[in-house]
Coordinates of C-alpha atoms in Angstrom, one line a residue:
M1 CA 121.1 75.1 85.6
E2 CA 121.0 77.0 82.3
P3 CA 120.9 80.9 82.3
V4 CA 117.7 82.9 81.6
I5 CA 117.7 84.2 78.0
V6 CA 116.5 87.8 77.7
V7 CA 115.7 88.9 74.1
G8 CA 116.1 92.6 73.7
A9 CA 118.5 95.2 75.2
G10 CA 116.2 98.1 75.7
P11 CA 115.6 99.5 79.2
V12 CA 113.1 96.7 80.2
G13 CA 115.4 93.9 79.0
L14 CA 118.5 95.4 80.6
A15 CA 116.6 96.0 83.9
L16 CA 115.2 92.5 83.9
A17 CA 118.7 91.0 83.3
L18 CA 120.2 93.2 86.1
A19 CA 117.4 92.2 88.5
L20 CA 117.9 88.5 87.8
T21 CA 121.6 88.8 88.5
R22 CA 120.7 90.3 91.9
H23 CA 118.8 87.1 92.6
G24 CA 121.9 85.0 91.7
V25 CA 120.6 84.0 88.3
P26 CA 122.9 83.9 85.2
V27 CA 121.6 85.8 82.2
V28 CA 122.3 85.9 78.5
V29 CA 121.0 89.1 76.8
L30 CA 120.5 88.8 73.0
D31 CA 120.8 92.3 71.5
E32 CA 120.2 92.6 67.7
T33 CA 122.0 96.0 67.7
G34 CA 125.7 96.7 67.9
G35 CA 125.3 97.9 71.5
K36 CA 125.4 101.7 70.8
E37 CA 122.4 103.6 72.0
E38 CA 121.0 106.2 69.6
V39 CA 121.0 109.7 71.3
R40 CA 117.6 111.3 70.8
P41 CA 117.0 114.2 73.1
A42 CA 113.3 114.2 72.2
R43 CA 112.9 110.6 73.5
T44 CA 112.6 111.0 77.2
V45 CA 111.0 108.9 80.0
V46 CA 109.1 109.8 83.2
L47 CA 109.6 107.4 86.1
R48 CA 107.2 107.3 89.0
P49 CA 108.6 107.0 92.5
D50 CA 108.4 103.2 92.6
T51 CA 110.0 102.6 89.2
A52 CA 112.7 105.3 89.9
A53 CA 113.5 103.5 93.1
F54 CA 113.7 100.2 91.2
A55 CA 116.2 101.7 88.7
A56 CA 118.2 103.2 91.5
R57 CA 118.5 99.8 93.2
L58 CA 119.8 98.4 89.9
G59 CA 122.7 100.9 90.0
C60 CA 121.2 103.9 88.1
A61 CA 121.0 106.3 91.0
Q62 CA 123.8 108.5 89.6
A63 CA 122.1 108.7 86.2
L64 CA 118.8 109.6 87.8
A65 CA 120.4 112.4 89.8
G66 CA 122.7 113.7 87.1
D67 CA 120.7 113.2 83.9
G68 CA 117.3 113.4 85.4
A69 CA 115.2 116.2 86.8
R70 CA 112.7 116.1 89.7
W71 CA 110.1 118.8 89.2
S72 CA 109.6 121.4 91.9
A73 CA 105.9 121.7 91.0
W74 CA 103.2 120.7 88.4
R75 CA 100.9 123.3 86.9
T76 CA 97.6 122.6 85.2
M77 CA 96.2 125.5 83.2
R78 CA 93.2 126.0 80.9
R79 CA 93.4 128.9 78.5
R80 CA 94.8 131.7 80.8
R81 CA 93.6 130.2 84.1
L82 CA 95.6 128.3 86.6
L83 CA 93.5 125.3 87.7
E84 CA 95.9 123.5 90.0
R85 CA 99.4 123.7 91.2
V86 CA 101.0 120.7 93.0
A87 CA 104.3 121.7 94.7
F88 CA 106.9 119.1 95.6
A89 CA 109.2 119.7 98.6
A90 CA 113.0 119.2 98.3
D91 CA 112.7 115.8 100.0
G92 CA 110.3 114.6 97.3
T93 CA 107.1 114.8 99.3
A94 CA 104.3 116.9 97.9
A95 CA 102.3 119.8 99.3
T96 CA 99.3 121.0 97.3
D97 CA 96.4 123.5 97.5
R98 CA 94.0 120.5 97.2
D99 CA 93.3 118.4 100.3
D100 CA 92.3 115.4 98.2
S101 CA 95.1 115.5 95.6
G102 CA 96.8 112.3 96.8
A103 CA 100.1 113.6 95.4
G104 CA 103.2 111.7 96.2
A105 CA 106.9 112.3 95.3
S106 CA 107.9 114.0 92.1
P107 CA 108.5 111.8 89.1
V108 CA 111.9 111.7 87.6
H109 CA 112.3 113.0 84.0
L110 CA 115.3 111.9 82.0
P111 CA 116.4 111.1 78.4
Q112 CA 115.8 107.4 77.6
H113 CA 119.3 107.0 76.2
A114 CA 120.8 108.1 79.6
L115 CA 118.8 105.4 81.4
T116 CA 119.8 102.8 78.9
R117 CA 123.4 103.8 79.1
A118 CA 123.4 103.5 82.9
L119 CA 121.7 100.1 82.8
R120 CA 124.2 98.8 80.2
A121 CA 127.1 100.0 82.3
A122 CA 125.7 98.3 85.4
L123 CA 125.1 95.1 83.6
A124 CA 128.7 95.1 82.1
G125 CA 130.0 94.8 85.6
E126 CA 127.9 91.8 86.5
P127 CA 129.9 88.5 86.3
L128 CA 126.6 86.5 85.9
A129 CA 125.5 88.5 82.8
Q130 CA 126.6 88.1 79.2
I131 CA 125.4 90.5 76.4
V132 CA 125.6 89.2 72.9
H133 CA 125.4 92.0 70.2
D134 CA 124.3 91.6 66.6
S135 CA 122.2 88.6 67.5
R136 CA 118.8 88.5 65.7
L137 CA 116.4 85.9 67.0
A138 CA 115.2 83.4 64.4
A139 CA 113.7 80.4 66.3
V140 CA 112.5 79.3 69.7
E141 CA 112.0 75.7 70.8
Q142 CA 110.9 74.5 74.2
D143 CA 111.0 71.2 76.2
D144 CA 110.3 70.2 79.7
K145 CA 113.7 71.3 80.9
G146 CA 114.4 74.5 79.1
V147 CA 114.3 76.7 76.0
S148 CA 116.5 76.8 72.9
A149 CA 116.9 80.0 70.9
Q150 CA 118.5 80.3 67.5
T151 CA 120.1 83.6 66.4
R152 CA 121.3 84.9 63.1
G153 CA 124.0 87.5 62.5
D154 CA 127.7 87.6 63.3
N155 CA 127.0 85.7 66.5
G156 CA 124.5 83.3 65.0
T157 CA 124.2 80.0 67.0
W158 CA 121.9 78.1 69.2
W159 CA 121.5 79.3 72.8
R160 CA 120.2 77.1 75.7
G161 CA 118.4 78.6 78.7
S162 CA 116.1 77.6 81.6
Y163 CA 113.6 80.4 80.6
L164 CA 113.3 83.0 77.9
V165 CA 111.8 86.5 78.1
G166 CA 110.9 88.6 75.1
C167 CA 111.6 92.2 75.8
D168 CA 112.1 93.0 72.1
G169 CA 109.6 95.8 71.7
P170 CA 106.3 96.4 69.8
R171 CA 107.2 94.3 66.8
S172 CA 108.4 91.5 69.1
T173 CA 110.0 88.5 67.3
V174 CA 109.4 86.4 70.4
R175 CA 105.7 87.2 70.4
K176 CA 105.4 86.3 66.8
L177 CA 107.4 83.0 67.1
L178 CA 105.1 82.1 70.0
D179 CA 102.1 82.9 67.8
V180 CA 100.6 85.2 70.4
R181 CA 98.0 87.7 69.1
F182 CA 98.5 91.4 69.9
P183 CA 95.1 93.0 69.5
G184 CA 94.2 96.6 70.3
R185 CA 93.9 100.0 68.8
T186 CA 96.3 101.9 66.5
A187 CA 97.0 105.6 66.7
V188 CA 95.0 106.4 69.8
E189 CA 96.8 109.7 70.1
R190 CA 99.5 111.6 68.2
H191 CA 101.8 114.1 69.7
A192 CA 104.4 116.5 68.1
V193 CA 107.5 116.6 70.2
A194 CA 110.3 119.1 70.5
T195 CA 113.3 119.3 72.9
L196 CA 114.8 122.8 73.2
R197 CA 117.0 124.8 75.5
T198 CA 115.3 128.0 76.8
E199 CA 114.0 129.8 79.8
L200 CA 110.4 129.4 80.7
P201 CA 108.6 131.6 83.3
W202 CA 108.3 128.7 85.8
P203 CA 111.8 127.2 86.3
D204 CA 111.8 123.5 87.2
E205 CA 108.0 123.3 87.1
A206 CA 106.2 121.1 84.6
L207 CA 103.1 122.4 82.9
L208 CA 100.0 120.9 81.3
H209 CA 98.2 123.7 79.3
R210 CA 94.8 122.9 77.9
S211 CA 93.2 125.0 75.2
P212 CA 96.0 127.6 74.9
A213 CA 95.4 130.6 72.8
R214 CA 95.3 129.9 69.0
H215 CA 97.9 131.6 66.9
G216 CA 100.0 130.9 63.9
G217 CA 100.9 127.4 65.0
G218 CA 97.3 126.2 64.3
R219 CA 94.7 124.7 66.5
V220 CA 96.3 123.3 69.7
S221 CA 94.1 121.6 72.3
E222 CA 96.8 120.7 74.7
V223 CA 100.5 121.2 75.2
S224 CA 102.8 120.1 78.0
A225 CA 106.2 121.3 79.0
R226 CA 108.5 119.2 81.2
P227 CA 111.9 120.3 82.4
L228 CA 115.2 118.5 82.1
P229 CA 118.6 119.4 83.5
G230 CA 120.6 122.2 81.9
G231 CA 117.7 124.4 81.0
V232 CA 116.3 121.8 78.5
W233 CA 112.6 121.3 78.1
R234 CA 110.5 118.7 76.3
L235 CA 107.3 120.1 74.8
D236 CA 104.5 117.9 73.6
W237 CA 101.5 119.1 71.5
L238 CA 98.4 116.9 71.2
L239 CA 97.6 116.6 67.5
P240 CA 94.1 116.4 66.1
P241 CA 92.9 112.9 64.9
G242 CA 93.9 111.9 61.4
R243 CA 97.1 111.8 59.4
E244 CA 97.8 115.5 59.1
L245 CA 101.4 116.0 58.2
V246 CA 103.4 118.0 60.8
T247 CA 105.8 120.1 58.7
P248 CA 109.0 121.7 60.1
D249 CA 107.5 125.2 59.6
A250 CA 104.3 124.2 61.5
L251 CA 106.3 122.8 64.4
V252 CA 108.4 125.9 64.6
A253 CA 105.3 128.0 64.6
R254 CA 103.9 125.9 67.5
I255 CA 107.1 126.4 69.5
R256 CA 107.2 130.1 68.9
D257 CA 103.5 130.6 69.8
S258 CA 103.7 128.5 73.0
L259 CA 106.9 130.3 74.2
A260 CA 105.5 133.8 73.4
G261 CA 102.1 133.0 75.0
W262 CA 103.7 131.8 78.2
A263 CA 106.1 134.8 78.4
T264 CA 103.2 137.2 78.0
E265 CA 101.0 135.5 80.6
A266 CA 103.9 135.5 83.1
A267 CA 104.6 139.2 82.4
D268 CA 101.0 140.3 83.0
G269 CA 100.6 137.8 85.9
S270 CA 97.2 136.6 84.6
A271 CA 98.1 132.9 84.9
D272 CA 99.2 133.2 88.5
E273 CA 96.1 135.3 89.5
G274 CA 93.8 132.7 88.0
T275 CA 91.9 135.1 85.8
A276 CA 90.3 134.1 82.5
G277 CA 91.3 136.9 80.2
G278 CA 91.7 136.4 76.5
R279 CA 94.1 139.1 75.5
P280 CA 96.5 137.9 72.7
H281 CA 100.2 137.7 73.4
T282 CA 102.6 140.4 72.3
G283 CA 104.4 138.1 69.9
L284 CA 107.8 138.4 71.7
V285 CA 109.5 135.0 71.6
P286 CA 112.1 134.2 74.2
P287 CA 115.4 132.9 72.8
Y288 CA 115.6 129.2 72.4
E289 CA 117.9 126.5 70.9
L290 CA 116.0 123.6 69.1
L291 CA 117.7 120.3 69.9
D292 CA 115.4 117.6 68.5
T293 CA 111.9 117.1 67.2
G294 CA 109.6 114.2 66.3
V295 CA 106.1 112.8 66.1
H296 CA 105.0 110.3 68.7
T297 CA 102.1 108.0 68.0
V298 CA 100.4 106.2 70.9
H299 CA 99.0 102.7 70.4
H300 CA 96.9 100.7 72.9
R301 CA 97.6 96.9 72.6
L302 CA 97.7 94.0 74.9
A303 CA 99.1 90.5 74.2
R304 CA 96.6 87.7 74.6
T305 CA 98.9 85.7 76.9
W306 CA 102.2 86.7 78.6
R307 CA 103.4 83.2 79.2
Q308 CA 103.7 80.0 77.1
G309 CA 105.5 77.3 79.1
R310 CA 109.0 78.6 79.8
A311 CA 108.7 81.7 77.6
F312 CA 107.4 85.1 78.8
L313 CA 106.7 88.5 77.3
A314 CA 107.5 91.9 79.0
G315 CA 107.5 95.6 78.2
D316 CA 106.3 96.7 74.8
A317 CA 106.3 93.2 73.6
A318 CA 103.4 92.5 75.9
H319 CA 101.6 95.9 76.0
L320 CA 101.5 99.3 74.4
L321 CA 99.9 102.3 76.2
G322 CA 100.8 106.0 76.7
A323 CA 97.7 108.1 76.3
L324 CA 96.6 110.7 78.9
G325 CA 99.9 110.9 80.6
T326 CA 100.4 107.2 81.3
Q327 CA 103.9 105.8 80.8
G328 CA 104.6 102.6 79.0
L329 CA 108.2 102.3 80.3
D330 CA 106.9 102.5 83.9
E331 CA 104.8 99.4 83.3
G332 CA 107.6 97.7 81.5
L333 CA 109.9 98.2 84.5
R334 CA 107.2 96.9 86.8
D335 CA 107.0 93.8 84.6
A336 CA 110.7 93.3 85.0
E337 CA 110.6 93.7 88.8
N338 CA 107.7 91.4 89.1
L339 CA 109.1 88.7 86.9
A340 CA 112.7 88.8 88.1
W341 CA 112.1 87.5 91.6
K342 CA 109.7 84.9 90.5
L343 CA 112.2 83.5 88.0
G344 CA 114.8 83.7 90.7
L345 CA 112.7 81.5 93.0
A346 CA 112.0 79.1 90.2
W347 CA 115.6 78.9 89.2
H348 CA 116.9 78.2 92.7
H349 CA 114.1 76.2 94.2
G350 CA 112.2 74.7 91.3
P351 CA 109.1 76.2 89.6
T352 CA 105.4 75.9 90.5
E353 CA 102.6 76.7 88.1
G354 CA 101.1 79.1 90.7
L355 CA 104.3 81.1 90.9
L356 CA 105.0 81.4 87.2
D357 CA 101.3 82.0 86.3
S358 CA 101.1 84.8 88.9
Y359 CA 103.2 87.0 86.6
Q360 CA 100.5 87.1 83.9
V361 CA 97.6 87.3 86.4
E362 CA 99.2 90.3 88.3
R363 CA 100.9 92.3 85.6
R364 CA 98.5 91.6 82.7
G365 CA 95.6 92.4 85.0
A366 CA 97.1 95.6 86.1
V367 CA 97.9 96.8 82.6
A368 CA 94.5 95.8 81.4
A369 CA 92.9 97.9 84.1
R370 CA 95.1 100.8 83.1
L371 CA 94.1 100.4 79.5
R372 CA 90.4 100.1 80.4
A373 CA 90.6 103.3 82.5
A374 CA 92.3 105.2 79.6
D375 CA 89.8 103.8 77.1
S376 CA 86.9 105.0 79.2
A377 CA 88.5 108.5 79.8
L378 CA 89.6 109.2 76.3
P379 CA 86.3 110.2 74.7
L380 CA 85.3 112.2 77.8
L381 CA 88.6 114.2 78.0
R382 CA 89.2 114.6 74.3
D383 CA 85.7 115.0 72.8
G384 CA 84.2 117.2 75.5
G385 CA 80.4 117.9 75.4
A386 CA 77.8 117.5 78.1
V387 CA 78.8 114.0 79.2
R388 CA 78.2 112.7 82.7
W389 CA 81.9 112.0 83.0
R390 CA 82.1 112.2 86.8
T391 CA 80.4 108.8 87.1
V392 CA 82.6 106.9 84.6
L393 CA 85.9 106.6 86.5
P394 CA 86.5 106.1 90.2
G395 CA 88.0 109.4 91.6
A396 CA 87.0 111.4 88.5
A397 CA 84.7 113.7 90.4
R398 CA 87.5 116.3 90.9
G399 CA 87.4 117.3 87.2
R400 CA 88.7 116.5 83.8
S401 CA 91.9 118.5 84.1
T402 CA 92.7 116.9 87.5
L403 CA 92.2 113.4 86.0
L404 CA 94.8 114.3 83.4
T405 CA 97.1 115.5 86.1
D406 CA 96.6 112.2 87.8
G407 CA 97.9 110.4 84.7
H408 CA 101.0 112.6 84.5
L409 CA 101.8 112.5 88.2
G410 CA 101.1 108.8 88.8
R411 CA 97.8 109.1 90.7
G412 CA 94.4 107.5 90.4
P413 CA 93.3 104.9 87.9
L414 CA 95.5 106.3 85.2
G415 CA 98.8 106.4 87.1
A416 CA 98.9 105.0 90.6
A417 CA 101.2 102.1 91.3
P418 CA 99.3 98.9 90.8
T419 CA 97.9 96.6 93.5
Y420 CA 97.3 92.9 93.2
P421 CA 94.3 92.3 95.5
R422 CA 93.5 88.9 94.0
T423 CA 97.0 87.6 93.4
P424 CA 97.3 83.8 93.6
L425 CA 100.3 84.4 95.9
T426 CA 98.2 85.7 98.7
A427 CA 98.3 84.3 102.2
P428 CA 95.7 81.7 103.1
D429 CA 92.3 82.9 104.0
G430 CA 91.6 83.0 107.7
L431 CA 95.3 83.0 108.6
P432 CA 95.5 82.8 112.4
G433 CA 96.9 85.9 113.9
G434 CA 96.3 87.9 110.8
T435 CA 95.7 91.6 111.3
T436 CA 94.9 94.7 109.3
V437 CA 97.2 97.7 108.7
G438 CA 97.1 100.8 106.5
T439 CA 98.2 98.7 103.5
L440 CA 95.9 96.0 102.0
P441 CA 97.4 92.7 101.0
G442 CA 98.7 92.9 97.5
A443 CA 99.3 96.7 97.6
P444 CA 102.7 98.4 97.7
V445 CA 104.0 99.0 101.2
V446 CA 104.8 102.5 102.5
D447 CA 108.4 103.5 102.3
V448 CA 108.9 103.9 106.1
P449 CA 112.4 104.2 107.7
V450 CA 113.7 100.8 108.8
T451 CA 116.8 99.5 110.6
A452 CA 118.5 96.4 109.2
S453 CA 120.3 93.7 111.1
D454 CA 123.6 95.3 110.0
G455 CA 122.6 98.5 111.7
A456 CA 121.9 100.4 108.5
S457 CA 119.0 103.0 108.7
V458 CA 117.4 103.2 105.3
G459 CA 114.0 103.4 103.6
L460 CA 112.0 100.2 103.3
R461 CA 112.2 100.4 99.5
D462 CA 116.0 100.4 99.6
R463 CA 116.0 96.7 100.9
L464 CA 113.7 95.4 98.2
G465 CA 114.9 93.1 95.4
H466 CA 116.8 90.4 97.1
G467 CA 114.3 88.2 99.1
L468 CA 111.4 88.2 101.4
L469 CA 111.3 91.1 103.9
V470 CA 109.9 90.6 107.5
V471 CA 109.3 93.9 109.1
L472 CA 108.7 94.1 112.9
V473 CA 106.9 97.2 114.2
A474 CA 108.7 98.0 117.5
P475 CA 108.2 101.5 118.9
G476 CA 111.1 102.8 120.9
T477 CA 113.9 100.8 119.2
G478 CA 115.3 103.9 117.7
V479 CA 116.5 105.2 121.1
W480 CA 118.2 101.9 122.0
D481 CA 121.5 100.6 120.9
R482 CA 121.0 97.8 118.3
R483 CA 123.0 95.4 120.4
H484 CA 120.4 95.5 123.1
W485 CA 117.2 95.1 121.2
Q486 CA 118.5 92.5 118.9
S487 CA 118.7 90.0 121.7
A488 CA 115.7 91.2 123.7
G489 CA 111.9 90.8 123.5
L490 CA 110.5 89.2 120.3
M491 CA 113.7 89.4 118.3
P492 CA 115.3 86.0 119.2
R493 CA 112.1 84.1 118.4
L494 CA 111.6 86.1 115.2
T495 CA 115.1 85.4 114.1
D496 CA 114.6 81.7 114.6
A497 CA 111.3 81.8 112.7
V498 CA 112.8 83.7 109.7
G499 CA 115.8 81.4 109.7
A500 CA 113.6 78.4 109.2
L501 CA 111.7 79.9 106.1
P502 CA 112.1 78.0 102.8
M503 CA 113.4 81.0 101.0
R504 CA 115.8 83.9 101.6
A505 CA 114.5 86.5 104.0
E506 CA 115.7 89.6 105.9
I507 CA 114.5 91.0 109.2
L508 CA 113.9 94.8 109.4
V509 CA 112.7 96.9 112.3
T510 CA 110.6 100.1 112.1
E511 CA 109.4 102.5 114.8
A512 CA 105.9 102.7 113.2
Y513 CA 103.9 101.8 110.2
P514 CA 100.5 103.3 109.2
G515 CA 97.7 101.5 110.9
A516 CA 99.9 99.0 112.6
A517 CA 100.0 98.3 116.3
A518 CA 103.2 97.5 118.3
H519 CA 104.7 94.1 117.6
T520 CA 102.9 93.8 114.2
V521 CA 105.0 91.7 111.7
L522 CA 104.7 92.6 108.1
V523 CA 105.6 90.1 105.4
V524 CA 106.7 91.9 102.2
R525 CA 107.4 90.4 98.7
P526 CA 110.7 91.2 97.0
D527 CA 108.9 93.7 94.7
G528 CA 107.4 95.6 97.7
H529 CA 103.9 94.3 97.8
L530 CA 102.4 93.2 101.1
V531 CA 101.7 89.5 101.6
A532 CA 100.2 89.7 105.1
A533 CA 100.3 91.4 108.5
L534 CA 100.6 89.3 111.6
S535 CA 100.0 90.2 115.2
G536 CA 103.2 89.1 116.9
V537 CA 105.7 86.4 116.0
R538 CA 104.0 83.4 114.6
P539 CA 106.4 80.9 113.0
E540 CA 103.7 78.7 111.4
E541 CA 101.9 81.6 109.9
L542 CA 105.2 83.1 108.6
A543 CA 106.0 79.8 107.0
A544 CA 102.5 79.7 105.4
C545 CA 103.1 83.2 104.0
A546 CA 106.5 82.2 102.5
E547 CA 104.9 79.1 101.0
A548 CA 102.2 81.3 99.4
V549 CA 104.9 83.5 97.9
R550 CA 106.5 80.5 96.4
G551 CA 103.3 79.5 94.6
G552 CA 101.7 77.4 97.3
A553 CA 100.1 74.0 97.0
D554 CA 97.8 75.1 94.2
G555 CA 100.7 75.9 92.0
A556 CA 102.4 72.6 92.6
T557 CA 99.3 70.7 91.3
G558 CA 99.3 72.7 88.1
R559 CA 96.0 74.5 88.7
R560 CA 96.0 77.8 86.8
P561 CA 94.8 80.7 89.1
T562 CA 91.9 82.9 88.2
A563 CA 92.7 86.3 86.9
D564 CA 92.2 89.4 89.0
V565 CA 90.5 91.6 86.4
P566 CA 87.0 90.3 85.5
A567 CA 85.7 90.9 82.0
Q568 CA 83.6 94.1 81.8
G569 CA 81.6 95.7 79.1
G570 CA 81.6 99.3 77.8
G571 CA 84.7 99.9 75.8
P572 CA 86.5 98.8 72.6
L573 CA 89.4 97.3 74.7
D574 CA 87.2 95.0 76.8
A575 CA 88.0 91.9 74.7
V576 CA 91.7 92.8 75.0
A577 CA 91.6 93.3 78.7
E578 CA 89.9 90.0 79.5
P579 CA 92.6 87.8 81.1
V580 CA 93.7 84.5 79.7
V581 CA 93.2 81.6 82.0
D582 CA 92.8 78.1 80.5
A583 CA 92.7 78.9 76.8
V584 CA 93.3 81.8 74.4
P585 CA 89.8 83.3 73.8
V586 CA 88.8 84.8 70.5
D587 CA 87.4 88.3 70.0
P588 CA 83.5 88.2 70.0
P589 CA 81.7 89.0 66.7
G590 CA 81.5 92.6 66.1
S591 CA 84.3 93.5 68.4
S592 CA 86.1 96.8 67.6
V593 CA 89.4 95.3 68.7
L594 CA 91.9 95.3 65.8
D595 CA 93.6 92.0 65.1
S596 CA 96.4 93.4 63.0
E597 CA 99.9 93.4 64.4
G598 CA 101.0 96.3 62.2
D599 CA 101.4 99.8 63.5

């Protein structure tokens, strides 16, 4: 079997390559650069709990802990009034003054070059991986058995692979060679960015400040401050629409005004007391060291198709998003985790159309829903006015500022981890012995403590990424020695049933799972999404679940599954968000979707 060819050595390409090697798949990474990551302090990433856990499993735990920061709290302010404060405990769980906040663990904030460096170091130690630098892709050819890729440069040659994945960014060469359209909207938002070392009044707390006082820095509708290790902060100012030039003097004025305003508010205690005063700040600017600056432009685009035969798109090559606190790299890492185990199954056991098509159905549908939510929220959150915004987005009734907080913290339609309720890899309808638990099929499982067959006591997420997980809910096992319960009760029969499955699987035991009765068996995909919950040990039903995860009988016949995001009206991205099933649709006449691939 030929290796999988990954084009692009950014965080998504490196993460995909690493995840493939964990599934025993050899990988060739074509990197058009010389292998040295540009150090830009102003280019940082925010990882949600699920993507941070994925990066940690790939070998980046030390970088996340050393170069990343977990916030102790998140503040949302408007003018001089504190609207909401979400406090995160030391163990990552969240306490808040709102009963319906739905807050989870704190995100991890770190420089992108630190994450890329850690991924490169981990991949360098993998015997199944080969990174080829100074290799620019020139051509892609496919046949029934594999993919051929021609590169130019010092290492120019033809490469042969079983599959090819384009992780080569917004101007993807793979996407263009496959002739895949990339419609969407350009310059949805612009932000001025600065990274500096200073002391802010709220150590280790991130801040979203809406409508701060206007001073010499010009009109500012929104500014965010997010801490990094070593007293470093990243500040982002939302810029007004248009192409107004952000001069160095204007950016320094914004920095000084923001720092002075926060220092004054902390000194008089107005922000903490929640008053709505309008007294101007004293002009005293705390000392700061400016490290890096830039202007970040947000585009919203979605590739028409993410799979053509044995070639796939992932990350920025497949989608661009990032307005209202959403994180494009988060979605790119979810692409990598979703695709890696499916290519691993196809590489080892042979592909089915249902398995390979499920990547586009699940991931393109999830990103399309995210883009649609942002597209609906943008005019309401940015334009203001007497709009009935509470009825537009599910869960938006808590307020505009809280909706923004949801995007930054990974909650609600703008930020929550995706679910795949209509995935083609679902268990058969009417599965005998099927039961319901607190997690719906297709949704991410809860990270409950589990005990593995080797005696390790870890979180459920720690065992993801290798094969199917079969989790037995067995209250009381925690007080017994593992040698006793492994050979008692349901365990021998469960061990035999799992050993007969047509794919790699691991048995885990947990004391409890939300909504699950004793002796419930959970079947969990390698990326942490629930396949089904069964009442007791049912070998035939377990085998049916494993067959569904492999693509099922429908995939073997070549039938393309229906997408999980139906077309909807009401926004300029609707034509973009419509999933591709049997053919590449064209934009309807009069659509506001932009066909240009330029930025």
